[in-house]
Short mmCIF file of C-alpha atoms in Angstrom, two decimals:
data_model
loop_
_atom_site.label_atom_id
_atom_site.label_comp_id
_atom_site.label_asym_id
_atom_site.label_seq_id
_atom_site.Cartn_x
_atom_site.Cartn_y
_atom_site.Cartn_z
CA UNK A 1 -4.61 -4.87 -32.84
CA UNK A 2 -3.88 -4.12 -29.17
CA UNK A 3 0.01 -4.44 -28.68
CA UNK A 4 0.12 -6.35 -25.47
CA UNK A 5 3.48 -6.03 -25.16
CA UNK A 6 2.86 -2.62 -24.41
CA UNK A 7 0.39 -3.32 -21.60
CA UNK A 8 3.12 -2.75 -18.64
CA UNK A 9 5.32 -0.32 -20.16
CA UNK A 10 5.13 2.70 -18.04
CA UNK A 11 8.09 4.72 -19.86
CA UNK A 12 5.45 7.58 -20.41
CA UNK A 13 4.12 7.99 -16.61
CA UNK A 14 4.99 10.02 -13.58
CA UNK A 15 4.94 8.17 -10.36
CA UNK A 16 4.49 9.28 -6.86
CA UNK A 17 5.54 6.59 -4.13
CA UNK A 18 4.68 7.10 -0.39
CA UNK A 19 6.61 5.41 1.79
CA UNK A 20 9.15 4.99 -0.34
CA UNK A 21 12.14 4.65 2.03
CA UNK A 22 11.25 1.21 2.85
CA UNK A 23 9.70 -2.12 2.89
CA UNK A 24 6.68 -2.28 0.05
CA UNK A 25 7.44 1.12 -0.79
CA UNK A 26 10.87 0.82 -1.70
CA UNK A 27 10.37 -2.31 -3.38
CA UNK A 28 7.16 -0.39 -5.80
CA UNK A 29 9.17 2.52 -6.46
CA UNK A 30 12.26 -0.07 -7.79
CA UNK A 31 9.29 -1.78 -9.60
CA UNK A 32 7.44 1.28 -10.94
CA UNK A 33 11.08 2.34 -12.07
CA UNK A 34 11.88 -0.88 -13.83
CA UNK A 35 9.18 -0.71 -16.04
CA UNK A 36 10.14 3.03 -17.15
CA UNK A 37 8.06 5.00 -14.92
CA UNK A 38 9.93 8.84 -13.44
CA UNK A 39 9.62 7.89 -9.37
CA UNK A 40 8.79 10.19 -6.62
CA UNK A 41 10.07 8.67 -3.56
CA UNK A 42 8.65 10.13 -0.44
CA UNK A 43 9.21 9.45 2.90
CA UNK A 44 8.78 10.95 6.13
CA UNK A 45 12.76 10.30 6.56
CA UNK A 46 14.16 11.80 3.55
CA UNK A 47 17.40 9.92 3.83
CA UNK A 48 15.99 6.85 3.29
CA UNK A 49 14.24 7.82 0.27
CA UNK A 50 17.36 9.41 -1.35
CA UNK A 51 18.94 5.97 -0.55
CA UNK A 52 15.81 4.10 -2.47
CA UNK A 53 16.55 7.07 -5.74
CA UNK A 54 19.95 6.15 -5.93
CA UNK A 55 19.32 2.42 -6.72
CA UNK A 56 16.08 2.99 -9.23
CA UNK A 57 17.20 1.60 -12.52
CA UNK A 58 15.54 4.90 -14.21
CA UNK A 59 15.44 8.71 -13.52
CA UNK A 60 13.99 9.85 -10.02
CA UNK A 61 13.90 12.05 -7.57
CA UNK A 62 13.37 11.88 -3.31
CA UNK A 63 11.30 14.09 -1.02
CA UNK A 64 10.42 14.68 2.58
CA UNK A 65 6.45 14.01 2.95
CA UNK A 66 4.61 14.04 5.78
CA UNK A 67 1.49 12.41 5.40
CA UNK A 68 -0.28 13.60 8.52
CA UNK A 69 0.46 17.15 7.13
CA UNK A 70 -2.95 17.65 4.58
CA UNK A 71 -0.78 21.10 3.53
CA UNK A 72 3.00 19.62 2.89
CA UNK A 73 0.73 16.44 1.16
CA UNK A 74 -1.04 19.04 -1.01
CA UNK A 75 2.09 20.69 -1.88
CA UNK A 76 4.19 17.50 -2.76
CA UNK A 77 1.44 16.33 -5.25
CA UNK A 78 0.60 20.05 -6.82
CA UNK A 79 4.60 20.97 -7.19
CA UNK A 80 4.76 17.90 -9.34
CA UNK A 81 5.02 18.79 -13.21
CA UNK A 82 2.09 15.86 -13.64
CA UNK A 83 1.02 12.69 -11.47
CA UNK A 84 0.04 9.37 -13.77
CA UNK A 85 0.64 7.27 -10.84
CA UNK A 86 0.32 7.08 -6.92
CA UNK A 87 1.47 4.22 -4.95
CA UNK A 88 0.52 4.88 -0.62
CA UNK A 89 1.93 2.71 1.70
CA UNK A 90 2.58 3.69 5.17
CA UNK A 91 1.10 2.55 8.05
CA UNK A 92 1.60 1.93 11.91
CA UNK A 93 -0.10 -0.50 14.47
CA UNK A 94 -0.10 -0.58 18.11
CA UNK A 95 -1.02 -4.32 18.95
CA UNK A 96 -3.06 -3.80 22.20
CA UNK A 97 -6.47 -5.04 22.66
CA UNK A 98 -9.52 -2.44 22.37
CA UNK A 99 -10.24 -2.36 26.15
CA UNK A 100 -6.17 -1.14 27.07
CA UNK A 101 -5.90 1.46 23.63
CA UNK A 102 -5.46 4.97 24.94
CA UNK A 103 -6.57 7.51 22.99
CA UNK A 104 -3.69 8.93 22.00
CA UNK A 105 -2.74 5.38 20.75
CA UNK A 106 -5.93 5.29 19.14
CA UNK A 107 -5.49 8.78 17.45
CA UNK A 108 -1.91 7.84 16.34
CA UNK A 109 -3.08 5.29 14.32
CA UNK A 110 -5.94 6.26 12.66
CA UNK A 111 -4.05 9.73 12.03
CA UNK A 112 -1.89 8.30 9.91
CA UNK A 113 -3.20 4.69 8.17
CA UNK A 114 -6.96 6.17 7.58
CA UNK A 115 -6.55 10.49 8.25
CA UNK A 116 -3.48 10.31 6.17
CA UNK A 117 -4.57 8.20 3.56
CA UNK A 118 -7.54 10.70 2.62
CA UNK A 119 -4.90 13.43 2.21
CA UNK A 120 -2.94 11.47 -0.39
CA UNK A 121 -6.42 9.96 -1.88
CA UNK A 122 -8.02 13.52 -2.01
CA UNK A 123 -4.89 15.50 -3.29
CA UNK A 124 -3.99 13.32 -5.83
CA UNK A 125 -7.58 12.62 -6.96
CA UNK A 126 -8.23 16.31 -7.67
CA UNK A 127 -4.63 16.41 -9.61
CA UNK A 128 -5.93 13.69 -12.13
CA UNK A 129 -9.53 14.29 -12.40
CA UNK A 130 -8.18 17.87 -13.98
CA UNK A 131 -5.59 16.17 -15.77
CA UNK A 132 -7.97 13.43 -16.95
CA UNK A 133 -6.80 10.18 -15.90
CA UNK A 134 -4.27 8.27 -13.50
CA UNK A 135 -3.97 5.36 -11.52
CA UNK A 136 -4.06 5.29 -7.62
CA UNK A 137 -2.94 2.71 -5.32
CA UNK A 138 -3.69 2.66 -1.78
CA UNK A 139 -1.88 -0.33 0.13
CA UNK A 140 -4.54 -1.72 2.43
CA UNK A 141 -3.83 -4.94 4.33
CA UNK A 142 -5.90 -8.80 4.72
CA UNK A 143 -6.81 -6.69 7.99
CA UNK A 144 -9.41 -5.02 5.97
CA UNK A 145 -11.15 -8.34 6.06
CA UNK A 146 -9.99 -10.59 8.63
CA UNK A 147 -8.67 -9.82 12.45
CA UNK A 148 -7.47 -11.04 15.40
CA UNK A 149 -6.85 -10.02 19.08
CA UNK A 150 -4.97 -6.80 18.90
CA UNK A 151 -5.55 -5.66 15.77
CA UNK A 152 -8.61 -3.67 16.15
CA UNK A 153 -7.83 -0.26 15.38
CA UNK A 154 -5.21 -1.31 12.50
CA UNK A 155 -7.75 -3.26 10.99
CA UNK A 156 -10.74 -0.82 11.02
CA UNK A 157 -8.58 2.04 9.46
CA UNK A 158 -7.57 -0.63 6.82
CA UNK A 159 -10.93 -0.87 6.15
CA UNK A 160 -12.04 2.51 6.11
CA UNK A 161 -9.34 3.20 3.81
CA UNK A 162 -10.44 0.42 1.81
CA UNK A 163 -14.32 2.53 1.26
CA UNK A 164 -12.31 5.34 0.43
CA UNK A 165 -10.50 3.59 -2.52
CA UNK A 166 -14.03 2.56 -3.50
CA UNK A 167 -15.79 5.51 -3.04
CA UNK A 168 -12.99 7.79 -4.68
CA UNK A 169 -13.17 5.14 -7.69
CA UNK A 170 -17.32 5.72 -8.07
CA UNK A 171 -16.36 9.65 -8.03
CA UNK A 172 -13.87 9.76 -10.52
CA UNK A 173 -14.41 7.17 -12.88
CA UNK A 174 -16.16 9.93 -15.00
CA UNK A 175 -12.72 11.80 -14.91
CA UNK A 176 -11.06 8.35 -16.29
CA UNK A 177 -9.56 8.57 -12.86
CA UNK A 178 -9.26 4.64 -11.28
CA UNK A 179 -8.74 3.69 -7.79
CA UNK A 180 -7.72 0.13 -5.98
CA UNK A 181 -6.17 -1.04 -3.05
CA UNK A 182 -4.03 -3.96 -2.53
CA UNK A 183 -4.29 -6.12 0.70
CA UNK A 184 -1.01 -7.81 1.53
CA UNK A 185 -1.21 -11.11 3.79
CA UNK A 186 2.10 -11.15 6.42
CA UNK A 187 4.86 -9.32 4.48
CA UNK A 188 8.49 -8.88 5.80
CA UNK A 189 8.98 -5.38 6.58
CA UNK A 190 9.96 -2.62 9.30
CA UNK A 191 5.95 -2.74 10.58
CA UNK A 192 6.39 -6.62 11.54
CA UNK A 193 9.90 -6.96 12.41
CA UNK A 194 8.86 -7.14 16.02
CA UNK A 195 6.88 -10.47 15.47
CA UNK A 196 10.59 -12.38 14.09
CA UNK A 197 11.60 -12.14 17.65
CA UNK A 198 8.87 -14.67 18.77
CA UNK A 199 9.60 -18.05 16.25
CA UNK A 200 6.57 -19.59 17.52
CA UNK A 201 4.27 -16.33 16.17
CA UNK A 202 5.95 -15.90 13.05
CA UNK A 203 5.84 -19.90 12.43
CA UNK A 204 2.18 -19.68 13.34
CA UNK A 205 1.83 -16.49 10.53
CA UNK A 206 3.74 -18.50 7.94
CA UNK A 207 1.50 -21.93 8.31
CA UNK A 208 -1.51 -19.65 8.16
CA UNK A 209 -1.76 -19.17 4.61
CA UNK A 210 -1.25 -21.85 1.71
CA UNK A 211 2.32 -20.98 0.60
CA UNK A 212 3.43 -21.93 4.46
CA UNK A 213 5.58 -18.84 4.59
CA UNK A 214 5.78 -15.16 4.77
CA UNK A 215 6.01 -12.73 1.16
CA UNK A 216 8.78 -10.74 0.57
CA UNK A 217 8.63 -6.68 -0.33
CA UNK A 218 9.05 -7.30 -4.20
CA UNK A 219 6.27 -9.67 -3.92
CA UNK A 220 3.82 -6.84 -3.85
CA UNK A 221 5.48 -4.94 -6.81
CA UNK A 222 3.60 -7.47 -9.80
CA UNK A 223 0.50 -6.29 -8.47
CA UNK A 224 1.19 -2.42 -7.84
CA UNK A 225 2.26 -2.81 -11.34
CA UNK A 226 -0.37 -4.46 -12.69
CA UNK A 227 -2.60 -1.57 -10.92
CA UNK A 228 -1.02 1.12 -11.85
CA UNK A 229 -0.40 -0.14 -15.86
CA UNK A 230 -2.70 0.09 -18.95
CA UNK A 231 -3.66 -3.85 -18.24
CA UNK A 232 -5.44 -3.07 -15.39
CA UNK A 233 -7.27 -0.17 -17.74
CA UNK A 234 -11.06 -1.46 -16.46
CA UNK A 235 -9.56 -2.40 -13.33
CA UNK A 236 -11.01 0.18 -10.57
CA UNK A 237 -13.03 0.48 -7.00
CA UNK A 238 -11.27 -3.13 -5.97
CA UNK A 239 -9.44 -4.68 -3.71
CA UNK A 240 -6.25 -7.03 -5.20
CA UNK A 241 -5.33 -9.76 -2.51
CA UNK A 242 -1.58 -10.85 -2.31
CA UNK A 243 -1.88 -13.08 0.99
CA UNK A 244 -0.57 -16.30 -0.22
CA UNK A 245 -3.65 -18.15 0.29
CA UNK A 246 -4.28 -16.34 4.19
CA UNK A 247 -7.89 -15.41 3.42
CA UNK A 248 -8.39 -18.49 1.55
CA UNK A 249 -7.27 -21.30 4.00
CA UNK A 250 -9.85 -21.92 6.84
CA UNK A 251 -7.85 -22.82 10.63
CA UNK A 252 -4.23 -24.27 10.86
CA UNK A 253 -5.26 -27.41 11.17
CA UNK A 254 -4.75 -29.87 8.22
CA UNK A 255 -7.22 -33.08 8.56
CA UNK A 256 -6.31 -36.75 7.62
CA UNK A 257 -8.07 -36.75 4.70
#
């Protein structure tokens, strides 16, 4: 009989968390840690990751990772004495429209959200496929589906990072290697802080989606969880949605029905 209880008990895995200093990240690697996983928590600023160690509930350790840097990326996951687990998170927006990105804003974001992503992606895909097996988790975003004015370049390396989840999960299935992404709706973090200081925008985000409201950081741990657990075993090459009913509800405008 399958012990179920079992399912989310990750007591015997290794995790890697990018982006672990804050927002999602910090809230996975205190969820990955909960359920008995060994936490990695990297972060470009290694302070805050040492802060997000301290307060895991299990064993851990924090370091510096740059995720633009394909060599210090490579090093971080091969120095590891094994990798079950990785959880990548960070990403950056400039809200402009298409026609007024410079290139250099252009480059900036696609270096790290979709250029950086492939590092982690690649790196840690050749560490399990030799091992066997693992779990990667690639944050995307409801940008990966849906935009709006502004969000062009944050939303096409959301979805390019999106094909390489999928493609990376067709490659090394054979290996018993799965990949998936999760696409948060509007979650409170460091990347939309700006948007709290206009209460008309953020009202407008919150009534968007069906829960009228905006998630919270540990909202997006059940589902990095589930990912990265044996329930999610034949779970691989999708895309989880946590938007609280964004992509769902059609317009902001409720009819007299």
């Amino acid at each position: 009989m399958t012990p179920y209880r079992s399912l989310f008990d990750l007591s015997d895995r290794r995790a890697l968390v990018i982006g672990a200093g804050s927002g999602i990240g910090a809230a996975v690697a205190q969820g990955l840690s909960a359920f008995g996983a060994f936490v990695t928590c990297a972060d470009l600023d290694l302070g805050a990751a040492e802060r997000v160690r301290v307060g895991l509930e299990g064993p851990g350790e924090a370091t510096r990772l740059d995720l633009t840097d394909s060599a210090q990326v490579a090093a971080v996951i091969g120095a590891l004495p094994k990798l079950d687990i990785l959880i990548c998170t960070p990403a950056i927006n400039v809200r402009k429209r298409l026609l007024e990105l410079s290139e250099a804003e252009f480059e900036r974001v696609v270096n790290l959200n979709l250029k950086g992503s492939f590092f982690a992606l690649q790196a840690a895909g050749r560490r399990m496929a030799e091992a066997g097996g693992g779990s990667i988790v690639l944050f995307s975003s409801i940008r990966a589906q849906v935009v709006e004015p502004g969000q062009g370049v944050y939303a096409a390396t959301k979805a390019g990072a999106l094909q390489l989840v999928r493609a990376l999960a067709a490659e090394l299935g054979p290996y018993g290697v799965r990949a998936n992404a999760i696409a948060p709706g509007v979650v409170e973090t460091p990347l939309t802080a700006p948007i709290k200081a206009h209460p008309e925008w953020y009202r407008a985000y919150a009534d968007k989606g069906a829960l009228g409201r905006w998630a919270t950081p540990d909202e997006m741990v059940g589902a990095a969880v589930f990912l990265a657990s044996r329930a999610a075993s034949y779970v691989t090459g999708t895309l989880l949605v946590v938007d609280g009913g964004w992509t769902a509800v059609d317009g902001r405008f409720t009819p007299p029905l």
